[in-house]
mmCIF file of C-alpha atoms in Angstrom:
data_model
loop_
_atom_site.group_PDB
_atom_site.id
_atom_site.type_symbol
_atom_site.label_atom_id
_atom_site.label_comp_id
_atom_site.label_asym_id
_atom_site.label_seq_id
_atom_site.Cartn_x
_atom_site.Cartn_y
_atom_site.Cartn_z
ATOM 1 C CA MET A 885 15.627 14.892 50.687
ATOM 2 C CA LYS A 886 17.816 12.753 48.493
ATOM 3 C CA LYS A 887 20.328 13.886 45.962
ATOM 4 C CA TYR A 888 21.813 12.580 42.776
ATOM 5 C CA ILE A 889 25.554 12.934 42.509
ATOM 6 C CA PHE A 890 26.540 13.994 39.037
ATOM 7 C CA SER A 891 30.226 13.836 38.260
ATOM 8 C CA ILE A 892 31.623 17.241 37.371
ATOM 9 C CA PHE A 893 32.292 17.895 33.716
ATOM 10 C CA VAL A 894 36.027 18.344 33.226
ATOM 11 C CA ALA A 895 38.478 18.719 30.396
ATOM 12 C CA PHE A 896 41.042 16.021 29.913
ATOM 13 C CA ILE A 897 44.282 16.075 28.016
ATOM 14 C CA PHE A 898 44.511 12.835 26.081
ATOM 15 C CA LEU A 899 47.579 11.342 24.501
ATOM 16 C CA PHE A 900 47.100 9.961 21.017
ATOM 17 C CA ASN A 901 49.588 8.011 18.972
ATOM 18 C CA ASN A 902 48.855 9.689 15.688
ATOM 19 C CA ILE A 903 49.526 12.883 13.770
ATOM 20 C CA ASN A 904 46.249 14.457 14.946
ATOM 21 C CA ALA A 905 47.165 14.239 18.626
ATOM 22 C CA GLN A 906 47.947 17.891 19.260
ATOM 23 C CA SER A 907 45.029 19.149 17.193
ATOM 24 C CA LEU A 908 42.585 16.931 19.058
ATOM 25 C CA THR A 909 43.939 17.936 22.449
ATOM 26 C CA ASP A 910 43.762 21.601 21.453
ATOM 27 C CA LEU A 911 40.136 21.201 20.385
ATOM 28 C CA PHE A 912 39.160 19.545 23.667
ATOM 29 C CA ASN A 913 40.876 22.238 25.698
ATOM 30 C CA SER A 914 39.376 24.990 23.558
ATOM 31 C CA ALA A 915 35.897 23.468 23.943
ATOM 32 C CA TYR A 916 36.281 23.331 27.716
ATOM 33 C CA GLU A 917 37.460 26.938 27.916
ATOM 34 C CA LYS A 918 34.438 28.035 25.886
ATOM 35 C CA TYR A 919 32.155 25.938 28.066
ATOM 36 C CA GLU A 920 33.576 27.638 31.176
ATOM 37 C CA LYS A 921 32.807 31.034 29.629
ATOM 38 C CA GLY A 922 29.259 30.025 28.719
ATOM 39 C CA ASP A 923 29.976 29.855 24.989
ATOM 40 C CA PHE A 924 28.122 26.598 24.451
ATOM 41 C CA LYS A 925 27.752 27.111 20.703
ATOM 42 C CA GLY A 926 31.494 27.584 20.326
ATOM 43 C CA ALA A 927 32.208 24.533 22.496
ATOM 44 C CA THR A 928 29.854 22.429 20.379
ATOM 45 C CA LEU A 929 31.635 23.506 17.212
ATOM 46 C CA ASP A 930 34.978 22.464 18.688
ATOM 47 C CA TYR A 931 33.639 19.045 19.637
ATOM 48 C CA ASN A 932 32.151 18.685 16.152
ATOM 49 C CA LYS A 933 35.568 19.447 14.653
ATOM 50 C CA ALA A 934 37.159 16.841 16.907
ATOM 51 C CA ILE A 935 34.727 14.214 15.630
ATOM 52 C CA GLU A 936 35.402 15.243 12.030
ATOM 53 C CA LEU A 937 39.104 14.883 12.725
ATOM 54 C CA GLU A 938 38.817 11.427 14.310
ATOM 55 C CA PRO A 939 35.360 9.940 13.686
ATOM 56 C CA SER A 940 36.400 6.526 15.014
ATOM 57 C CA ASN A 941 37.768 7.788 18.321
ATOM 58 C CA HIS A 942 35.411 6.922 21.179
ATOM 59 C CA LEU A 943 36.744 9.789 23.311
ATOM 60 C CA CYS A 944 35.496 12.395 20.843
ATOM 61 C CA TYR A 945 31.912 11.204 21.281
ATOM 62 C CA TYR A 946 32.403 10.739 25.021
ATOM 63 C CA GLU A 947 33.624 14.323 25.463
ATOM 64 C CA ARG A 948 30.795 15.807 23.424
ATOM 65 C CA GLY A 949 28.318 13.507 25.161
ATOM 66 C CA THR A 950 29.361 14.615 28.647
ATOM 67 C CA PHE A 951 29.224 18.222 27.451
ATOM 68 C CA PHE A 952 25.654 17.702 26.232
ATOM 69 C CA LEU A 953 24.820 16.055 29.569
ATOM 70 C CA ASP A 954 26.174 19.000 31.512
ATOM 71 C CA THR A 955 24.160 21.437 29.376
ATOM 72 C CA ASP A 956 20.924 19.464 29.893
ATOM 73 C CA LYS A 957 20.730 18.092 26.344
ATOM 74 C CA TYR A 958 20.020 14.578 27.478
ATOM 75 C CA GLU A 959 18.841 13.003 24.226
ATOM 76 C CA GLU A 960 21.939 14.291 22.414
ATOM 77 C CA ALA A 961 24.096 13.057 25.279
ATOM 78 C CA ILE A 962 22.618 9.570 25.015
ATOM 79 C CA LYS A 963 23.310 9.445 21.268
ATOM 80 C CA ASP A 964 26.949 10.450 21.669
ATOM 81 C CA LEU A 965 27.602 8.225 24.670
ATOM 82 C CA SER A 966 25.987 5.301 22.849
ATOM 83 C CA LYS A 967 28.360 5.905 19.949
ATOM 84 C CA SER A 968 31.290 6.010 22.371
ATOM 85 C CA ILE A 969 30.147 2.667 23.819
ATOM 86 C CA GLU A 970 29.771 1.222 20.326
ATOM 87 C CA LEU A 971 33.376 2.140 19.573
ATOM 88 C CA LYS A 972 34.681 1.009 22.987
ATOM 89 C CA PRO A 973 32.235 -1.355 24.728
ATOM 90 C CA ASP A 974 34.344 -1.665 27.891
ATOM 91 C CA TYR A 975 34.460 2.076 28.692
ATOM 92 C CA ALA A 976 32.802 2.227 32.125
ATOM 93 C CA GLU A 977 32.598 6.039 32.297
ATOM 94 C CA ALA A 978 30.443 6.177 29.168
ATOM 95 C CA TYR A 979 27.894 3.833 30.768
ATOM 96 C CA LEU A 980 27.901 5.938 33.951
ATOM 97 C CA PHE A 981 27.199 9.192 32.139
ATOM 98 C CA ARG A 982 24.628 7.639 29.799
ATOM 99 C CA GLY A 983 22.909 6.308 32.919
ATOM 100 C CA ILE A 984 22.820 9.824 34.329
ATOM 101 C CA ALA A 985 21.286 11.090 31.081
ATOM 102 C CA TYR A 986 18.605 8.386 31.260
ATOM 103 C CA ASP A 987 18.065 9.313 34.914
ATOM 104 C CA ASN A 988 17.331 12.900 33.957
ATOM 105 C CA LEU A 989 14.731 11.688 31.484
ATOM 106 C CA ASP A 990 13.125 9.499 34.202
ATOM 107 C CA LYS A 991 14.061 6.361 32.281
ATOM 108 C CA LEU A 992 14.921 4.502 35.465
ATOM 109 C CA LYS A 993 15.146 1.009 33.998
ATOM 110 C CA GLU A 994 17.675 2.131 31.384
ATOM 111 C CA ALA A 995 19.605 4.178 33.952
ATOM 112 C CA LEU A 996 19.834 1.255 36.363
ATOM 113 C CA SER A 997 21.026 -1.024 33.569
ATOM 114 C CA ASP A 998 23.821 1.381 32.641
ATOM 115 C CA TYR A 999 24.899 1.904 36.242
ATOM 116 C CA ASN A 1000 25.040 -1.856 36.734
ATOM 117 C CA PHE A 1001 27.128 -2.274 33.613
ATOM 118 C CA ALA A 1002 29.484 0.497 34.685
ATOM 119 C CA VAL A 1003 30.217 -1.179 38.022
ATOM 120 C CA SER A 1004 30.556 -4.575 36.362
ATOM 121 C CA LEU A 1005 33.354 -3.089 34.247
ATOM 122 C CA ASP A 1006 34.906 -1.083 37.071
ATOM 123 C CA SER A 1007 34.054 -1.801 40.700
ATOM 124 C CA THR A 1008 35.426 1.617 41.727
ATOM 125 C CA GLN A 1009 32.648 3.485 39.928
ATOM 126 C CA TYR A 1010 31.246 4.675 43.240
ATOM 127 C CA VAL A 1011 29.112 7.427 41.690
ATOM 128 C CA ALA A 1012 27.317 4.671 39.781
ATOM 129 C CA PHE A 1013 26.744 2.750 43.028
ATOM 130 C CA TYR A 1014 25.366 5.902 44.658
ATOM 131 C CA ASN A 1015 23.030 6.645 41.767
ATOM 132 C CA MET A 1016 21.913 3.022 41.755
ATOM 133 C CA GLY A 1017 20.935 3.575 45.363
ATOM 134 C CA VAL A 1018 18.833 6.590 44.465
ATOM 135 C CA VAL A 1019 17.113 4.761 41.598
ATOM 136 C CA ASN A 1020 16.374 1.784 43.839
ATOM 137 C CA ASP A 1021 14.866 4.199 46.361
ATOM 138 C CA LEU A 1022 12.588 5.562 43.660
ATOM 139 C CA LEU A 1023 11.589 1.976 42.869
ATOM 140 C CA GLU A 1024 11.044 1.340 46.614
ATOM 141 C CA GLU A 1025 13.730 -1.347 46.620
ATOM 142 C CA TYR A 1026 15.184 -0.171 49.914
ATOM 143 C CA ALA A 1027 17.305 -3.213 50.746
ATOM 144 C CA ARG A 1028 19.056 -2.932 47.382
ATOM 145 C CA ALA A 1029 19.473 0.799 47.864
ATOM 146 C CA ILE A 1030 21.144 0.210 51.228
ATOM 147 C CA GLU A 1031 23.607 -2.200 49.582
ATOM 148 C CA CYS A 1032 24.459 0.391 46.936
ATOM 149 C CA TYR A 1033 25.002 3.207 49.430
ATOM 150 C CA THR A 1034 27.226 0.911 51.477
ATOM 151 C CA LYS A 1035 29.465 0.470 48.430
ATOM 152 C CA SER A 1036 29.474 4.169 47.558
ATOM 153 C CA LEU A 1037 30.880 4.879 51.034
ATOM 154 C CA ASN A 1038 34.274 3.880 49.617
ATOM 155 C CA ASP A 1039 34.441 7.313 47.973
ATOM 156 C CA ASP A 1040 35.191 9.983 50.581
ATOM 157 C CA SER A 1041 33.424 12.664 48.525
ATOM 158 C CA LEU A 1042 30.186 10.641 48.667
ATOM 159 C CA LYS A 1043 30.287 9.606 52.323
ATOM 160 C CA ALA A 1044 28.049 12.294 53.806
ATOM 161 C CA PHE A 1045 25.339 11.784 51.168
ATOM 162 C CA SER A 1046 25.652 7.999 51.302
ATOM 163 C CA TYR A 1047 25.317 7.866 55.090
ATOM 164 C CA TYR A 1048 22.374 10.261 54.963
ATOM 165 C CA ASN A 1049 20.479 8.330 52.289
ATOM 166 C CA ARG A 1050 21.271 4.977 53.880
ATOM 167 C CA GLY A 1051 20.051 6.344 57.195
ATOM 168 C CA TYR A 1052 16.803 7.420 55.598
ATOM 169 C CA ASP A 1053 16.361 3.938 54.140
ATOM 170 C CA TYR A 1054 17.075 2.316 57.494
ATOM 171 C CA GLU A 1055 14.185 4.366 58.856
ATOM 172 C CA LEU A 1056 11.955 3.086 56.070
ATOM 173 C CA VAL A 1057 12.791 -0.536 56.902
ATOM 174 C CA ASN A 1058 12.220 0.102 60.620
ATOM 175 C CA LYS A 1059 15.814 0.071 61.834
ATOM 176 C CA PRO A 1060 15.890 3.323 63.842
ATOM 177 C CA SER A 1061 19.147 2.665 65.698
ATOM 178 C CA MET A 1062 20.992 2.100 62.422
ATOM 179 C CA ALA A 1063 19.331 5.183 60.943
ATOM 180 C CA PHE A 1064 20.465 7.250 63.931
ATOM 181 C CA ALA A 1065 24.026 5.985 63.559
ATOM 182 C CA ASP A 1066 24.095 6.877 59.862
ATOM 183 C CA TYR A 1067 22.693 10.383 60.360
ATOM 184 C CA THR A 1068 25.368 10.927 62.991
ATOM 185 C CA LYS A 1069 28.066 9.699 60.607
ATOM 186 C CA ALA A 1070 26.729 12.019 57.890
ATOM 187 C CA ILE A 1071 27.065 14.921 60.334
ATOM 188 C CA ASP A 1072 30.574 13.772 61.262
ATOM 189 C CA CYS A 1073 31.472 13.939 57.569
ATOM 190 C CA ASN A 1074 29.819 17.320 57.078
ATOM 191 C CA SER A 1075 29.080 19.385 60.178
ATOM 192 C CA GLY A 1076 26.956 21.754 58.101
ATOM 193 C CA TYR A 1077 24.599 19.069 56.769
ATOM 194 C CA SER A 1078 21.294 20.567 57.893
ATOM 195 C CA ASN A 1079 19.133 17.784 56.404
ATOM 196 C CA ALA A 1080 20.979 15.216 58.490
ATOM 197 C CA TYR A 1081 20.396 17.213 61.692
ATOM 198 C CA TYR A 1082 16.722 17.602 60.785
ATOM 199 C CA ASN A 1083 16.166 13.915 60.092
ATOM 200 C CA ARG A 1084 18.071 12.920 63.221
ATOM 201 C CA ALA A 1085 15.897 15.320 65.224
ATOM 202 C CA ASN A 1086 12.739 13.759 63.817
ATOM 203 C CA LEU A 1087 14.076 10.337 64.712
ATOM 204 C CA LEU A 1088 14.896 11.493 68.251
ATOM 205 C CA VAL A 1089 11.316 12.724 68.612
ATOM 206 C CA PHE A 1090 10.114 9.279 67.528
ATOM 207 C CA LEU A 1091 12.416 7.739 70.137
ATOM 208 C CA GLY A 1092 11.093 10.135 72.805
ATOM 209 C CA ASP A 1093 14.333 12.050 73.394
ATOM 210 C CA TYR A 1094 12.907 15.570 73.149
ATOM 211 C CA GLU A 1095 15.859 17.452 74.596
ATOM 212 C CA LYS A 1096 18.334 16.078 72.061
ATOM 213 C CA ALA A 1097 15.805 16.598 69.286
ATOM 214 C CA ILE A 1098 15.443 20.255 70.278
ATOM 215 C CA ASN A 1099 19.217 20.621 70.095
ATOM 216 C CA ASP A 1100 19.283 19.194 66.565
ATOM 217 C CA TYR A 1101 16.412 21.414 65.381
ATOM 218 C CA SER A 1102 18.308 24.361 66.866
ATOM 219 C CA LYS A 1103 21.354 23.388 64.820
ATOM 220 C CA VAL A 1104 19.251 23.349 61.660
ATOM 221 C CA ILE A 1105 18.007 26.854 62.478
ATOM 222 C CA GLU A 1106 21.556 28.011 63.160
ATOM 223 C CA LEU A 1107 22.568 26.750 59.706
ATOM 224 C CA GLU A 1108 19.382 27.911 57.961
ATOM 225 C CA PRO A 1109 17.730 30.810 59.823
ATOM 226 C CA ASP A 1110 14.656 30.708 57.563
ATOM 227 C CA ALA A 1111 14.019 26.969 57.958
ATOM 228 C CA HIS A 1112 10.332 27.191 58.851
ATOM 229 C CA ASP A 1113 9.935 23.406 59.115
ATOM 230 C CA ALA A 1114 12.638 23.316 61.788
ATOM 231 C CA PHE A 1115 10.985 26.150 63.738
ATOM 232 C CA PHE A 1116 7.628 24.381 63.581
ATOM 233 C CA SER A 1117 9.051 20.980 64.560
ATOM 234 C CA ARG A 1118 11.107 22.480 67.360
ATOM 235 C CA GLY A 1119 8.019 24.308 68.589
ATOM 236 C CA ILE A 1120 5.909 21.155 68.695
ATOM 237 C CA THR A 1121 8.737 19.276 70.396
ATOM 238 C CA LYS A 1122 9.132 22.003 73.047
ATOM 239 C CA ILE A 1123 5.413 21.875 73.765
ATOM 240 C CA ASN A 1124 5.560 18.087 74.120
ATOM 241 C CA ALA A 1125 8.527 18.504 76.448
ATOM 242 C CA GLY A 1126 6.556 20.934 78.649
ATOM 243 C CA TYR A 1127 7.854 24.259 77.304
ATOM 244 C CA LYS A 1128 4.642 25.609 75.806
ATOM 245 C CA SER A 1129 5.533 29.297 75.832
ATOM 246 C CA ASP A 1130 8.854 28.764 74.046
ATOM 247 C CA GLY A 1131 7.225 26.246 71.741
ATOM 248 C CA CYS A 1132 4.523 28.685 70.713
ATOM 249 C CA ASN A 1133 7.152 31.324 70.034
ATOM 250 C CA ASP A 1134 8.780 28.925 67.559
ATOM 251 C CA ILE A 1135 5.461 28.117 65.953
ATOM 252 C CA HIS A 1136 4.638 31.810 65.540
ATOM 253 C CA LYS A 1137 8.053 32.243 63.892
ATOM 254 C CA ALA A 1138 7.352 29.320 61.576
ATOM 255 C CA ALA A 1139 4.013 30.866 60.639
ATOM 256 C CA LEU A 1140 5.688 34.186 59.839
ATOM 257 C CA LEU A 1141 8.131 32.301 57.597
ATOM 258 C CA GLY A 1142 5.231 30.763 55.683
ATOM 259 C CA ASN A 1143 4.736 27.338 57.238
ATOM 260 C CA SER A 1144 1.107 26.393 56.535
ATOM 261 C CA MET A 1145 0.807 23.912 59.421
ATOM 262 C CA ALA A 1146 2.123 26.516 61.828
ATOM 263 C CA LYS A 1147 -0.472 29.016 60.641
ATOM 264 C CA GLU A 1148 -3.239 26.555 61.444
ATOM 265 C CA TYR A 1149 -1.687 25.572 64.766
ATOM 266 C CA VAL A 1150 -1.455 29.192 65.880
ATOM 267 C CA LYS A 1151 -5.207 29.604 65.432
ATOM 268 C CA GLU A 1152 -6.026 26.735 67.755
ATOM 269 C CA ASP A 1153 -3.250 26.147 70.273
ATOM 270 C CA CYS A 1154 -0.897 29.128 70.313
ATOM 271 C CA LYS A 1155 -3.220 32.115 70.233
#
């Protein structure tokens, strides 16, 4: 499973060199407080007032655009972020967030273009690099995706996801040792990353190391007690390792949790 990383919507206090400075700052802060309370209509009105107050200020459109993005109004977000870009063409964050809006509308070409422009303006836009990786994965451009995830590793908050996704891509391009190393690094970054344990277990099965695979499946189950896929996979692995009774117990558990393959397997091999 791969994940998009969406930057968290936050309120900023901006400094303006004009007589409207305090009013604009108050409106932004008021809008954010209303957003936090779920008063989206009230927040929208505050952003509208900010734009009326300073219609040529790119930050007014940027703030309302990111608000629309965070409330799943992607078309409106694109319009506001485009206006922000029109007013300030070198504002990297606006390209990043417009790319995310395009992403949510499955407009991958437009999203990739915006992410590329964001990083061309600011090479520290690591969220853009990460999202470029995900888009390239969707386009089956795995080598490019690997390059993007490598760059997003510069952001500590993205490391676990970046290692995990890069590991997955290394599997797809038949580099199992590099995939194993990346899954392990993802786990080192986040010891509770169940997907990384699960994928590493699957890789260990492929490599024939059943005992270590069983340990990783067990860790997934420890983290997610209802993970029927992990019970089923651990069961099959135990059977292949010569522990049929224990393996069948896992497969019965997986069937009880709703795993369709386990239900079929029980009928034939674990009666």
